[in-house]
Amino acid sequence: MTKLFWGETPPEKRRFVADPKKGSRHNRGCSVDLTLYDINTGEAVTMPSGYDEFSERAYPGYQGGSGESRRLRDLLRSVMESEGFSVYEYEWWHFDYKDWAHYPVLNAQFYEIAAAP
């Protein structure tokens, strides 16, 4: 998937996708993309940008959008950071676990990982 994303992304937007020559942080099992949901409605809350949106609105420090959307984005970030994750500088929804670069790039199916000793 990393190669596919890289090949389909225009060069000026590649800061939003991993270079397959270096390997994805996700391929190391150390990253997660997520958002918050309203427990009453089961719907994703409104954030300053859409999920996987390739624009400045996706930046964690973007000051546009509503105050409530920024508050919720910042809440997600503070909770994730309190557990050892850091936000990716171009995507409010992407969080990397500490020391992600020390883990090897993997190419395994989930069932293979679950079966590992």
Short mmCIF file of C-alpha atoms in Angstrom, two decimals:
data_model
loop_
_atom_site.label_atom_id
_atom_site.label_comp_id
_atom_site.label_asym_id
_atom_site.label_seq_id
_atom_site.Cartn_x
_atom_site.Cartn_y
_atom_site.Cartn_z
CA MET A 1 0.00 0.00 0.00
CA THR A 2 2.86 2.37 0.76
CA LYS A 3 4.11 2.08 -2.83
CA LEU A 4 0.60 2.58 -4.21
CA PHE A 5 -0.02 5.70 -2.11
CA TRP A 6 3.36 7.15 -3.08
CA GLY A 7 2.81 6.53 -6.78
CA GLU A 8 -0.71 8.00 -6.79
CA THR A 9 0.17 11.13 -4.80
CA PRO A 10 1.30 14.25 -6.68
CA PRO A 11 4.89 15.19 -5.76
CA GLU A 12 3.80 18.46 -4.10
CA LYS A 13 1.57 16.49 -1.69
CA ARG A 14 4.00 13.69 -0.79
CA ARG A 15 4.65 15.11 2.67
CA PHE A 16 1.34 13.43 3.52
CA VAL A 17 2.47 9.91 2.52
CA ALA A 18 5.46 7.71 3.38
CA ASP A 19 8.36 7.23 0.99
CA PRO A 20 8.41 3.47 0.31
CA LYS A 21 12.23 3.56 0.17
CA LYS A 22 12.26 4.52 3.86
CA GLY A 23 9.21 2.55 4.96
CA SER A 24 6.09 3.78 6.62
CA ARG A 25 5.77 4.39 10.33
CA HIS A 26 2.60 2.33 10.06
CA ASN A 27 4.62 -0.54 8.53
CA ARG A 28 6.61 -0.61 11.74
CA GLY A 29 3.47 -1.15 13.81
CA CYS A 30 4.12 2.08 15.68
CA SER A 31 1.56 4.49 14.23
CA VAL A 32 -2.17 4.91 14.33
CA ASP A 33 -4.62 7.15 12.49
CA LEU A 34 -7.73 7.96 14.50
CA THR A 35 -10.38 10.48 15.40
CA LEU A 36 -13.00 10.97 18.10
CA TYR A 37 -16.63 9.86 17.97
CA ASP A 38 -19.68 11.25 19.72
CA ILE A 39 -20.80 8.44 22.04
CA ASN A 40 -24.45 9.54 21.78
CA THR A 41 -24.68 9.57 17.99
CA GLY A 42 -21.95 7.14 16.99
CA GLU A 43 -20.76 9.72 14.45
CA ALA A 44 -17.26 11.12 14.05
CA VAL A 45 -16.96 14.60 15.54
CA THR A 46 -16.16 17.55 13.31
CA MET A 47 -12.46 18.36 13.18
CA PRO A 48 -10.79 21.32 11.41
CA SER A 49 -10.29 19.15 8.30
CA GLY A 50 -11.51 15.91 6.88
CA TYR A 51 -9.67 12.70 7.63
CA ASP A 52 -6.81 12.14 5.16
CA GLU A 53 -7.31 15.63 3.72
CA PHE A 54 -4.17 16.84 1.99
CA SER A 55 -4.32 20.53 2.92
CA GLU A 56 -3.04 22.94 5.57
CA ARG A 57 -6.36 22.43 7.41
CA ALA A 58 -4.99 18.98 8.35
CA TYR A 59 -2.01 20.44 10.23
CA PRO A 60 -2.23 19.93 14.01
CA GLY A 61 -1.64 23.63 14.62
CA TYR A 62 -4.11 24.95 12.04
CA GLN A 63 -6.00 27.88 13.57
CA GLY A 64 -9.03 27.88 11.27
CA GLY A 65 -12.27 25.99 11.63
CA SER A 66 -14.56 26.32 14.62
CA GLY A 67 -13.36 26.68 18.17
CA GLU A 68 -15.10 23.42 19.04
CA SER A 69 -13.37 21.50 16.24
CA ARG A 70 -9.99 22.81 17.38
CA ARG A 71 -10.81 21.94 21.00
CA LEU A 72 -11.65 18.36 20.07
CA ARG A 73 -8.54 18.02 17.89
CA ASP A 74 -6.41 19.32 20.75
CA LEU A 75 -8.14 16.98 23.22
CA LEU A 76 -7.29 13.98 21.02
CA ARG A 77 -3.69 15.16 20.80
CA SER A 78 -3.30 15.71 24.55
CA VAL A 79 -4.69 12.26 25.39
CA MET A 80 -2.45 10.54 22.84
CA GLU A 81 0.63 12.48 23.99
CA SER A 82 -0.09 11.49 27.60
CA GLU A 83 0.32 7.85 26.47
CA GLY A 84 3.67 8.31 24.70
CA PHE A 85 2.48 9.16 21.19
CA SER A 86 3.38 12.26 19.20
CA VAL A 87 1.32 13.87 16.47
CA TYR A 88 2.66 13.97 12.91
CA GLU A 89 3.33 17.58 11.86
CA TYR A 90 1.05 17.44 8.79
CA GLU A 91 -1.90 15.33 10.05
CA TRP A 92 -3.93 15.90 13.23
CA TRP A 93 -5.15 12.23 13.10
CA HIS A 94 -1.72 10.54 12.77
CA PHE A 95 0.13 9.56 15.94
CA ASP A 96 3.51 7.84 16.25
CA TYR A 97 4.60 5.87 19.28
CA LYS A 98 7.90 6.87 20.87
CA ASP A 99 11.01 5.34 19.31
CA TRP A 100 9.10 4.32 16.15
CA ALA A 101 12.26 4.65 14.05
CA HIS A 102 13.95 1.85 16.03
CA TYR A 103 11.43 -0.76 14.87
CA PRO A 104 11.88 -2.69 11.61
CA VAL A 105 9.62 -2.23 8.60
CA LEU A 106 7.14 -5.12 8.47
CA ASN A 107 5.17 -6.68 5.65
CA ALA A 108 2.86 -9.08 7.45
CA GLN A 109 -0.83 -9.89 7.53
CA PHE A 110 -2.65 -9.39 10.84
CA TYR A 111 -3.27 -13.13 11.17
CA GLU A 112 0.51 -13.72 10.93
CA ILE A 113 1.22 -11.27 13.73
CA ALA A 114 -1.48 -12.77 15.95
CA ALA A 115 0.06 -16.23 15.50
CA ALA A 116 3.57 -15.11 16.46
CA PRO A 117 4.85 -16.47 19.82
#
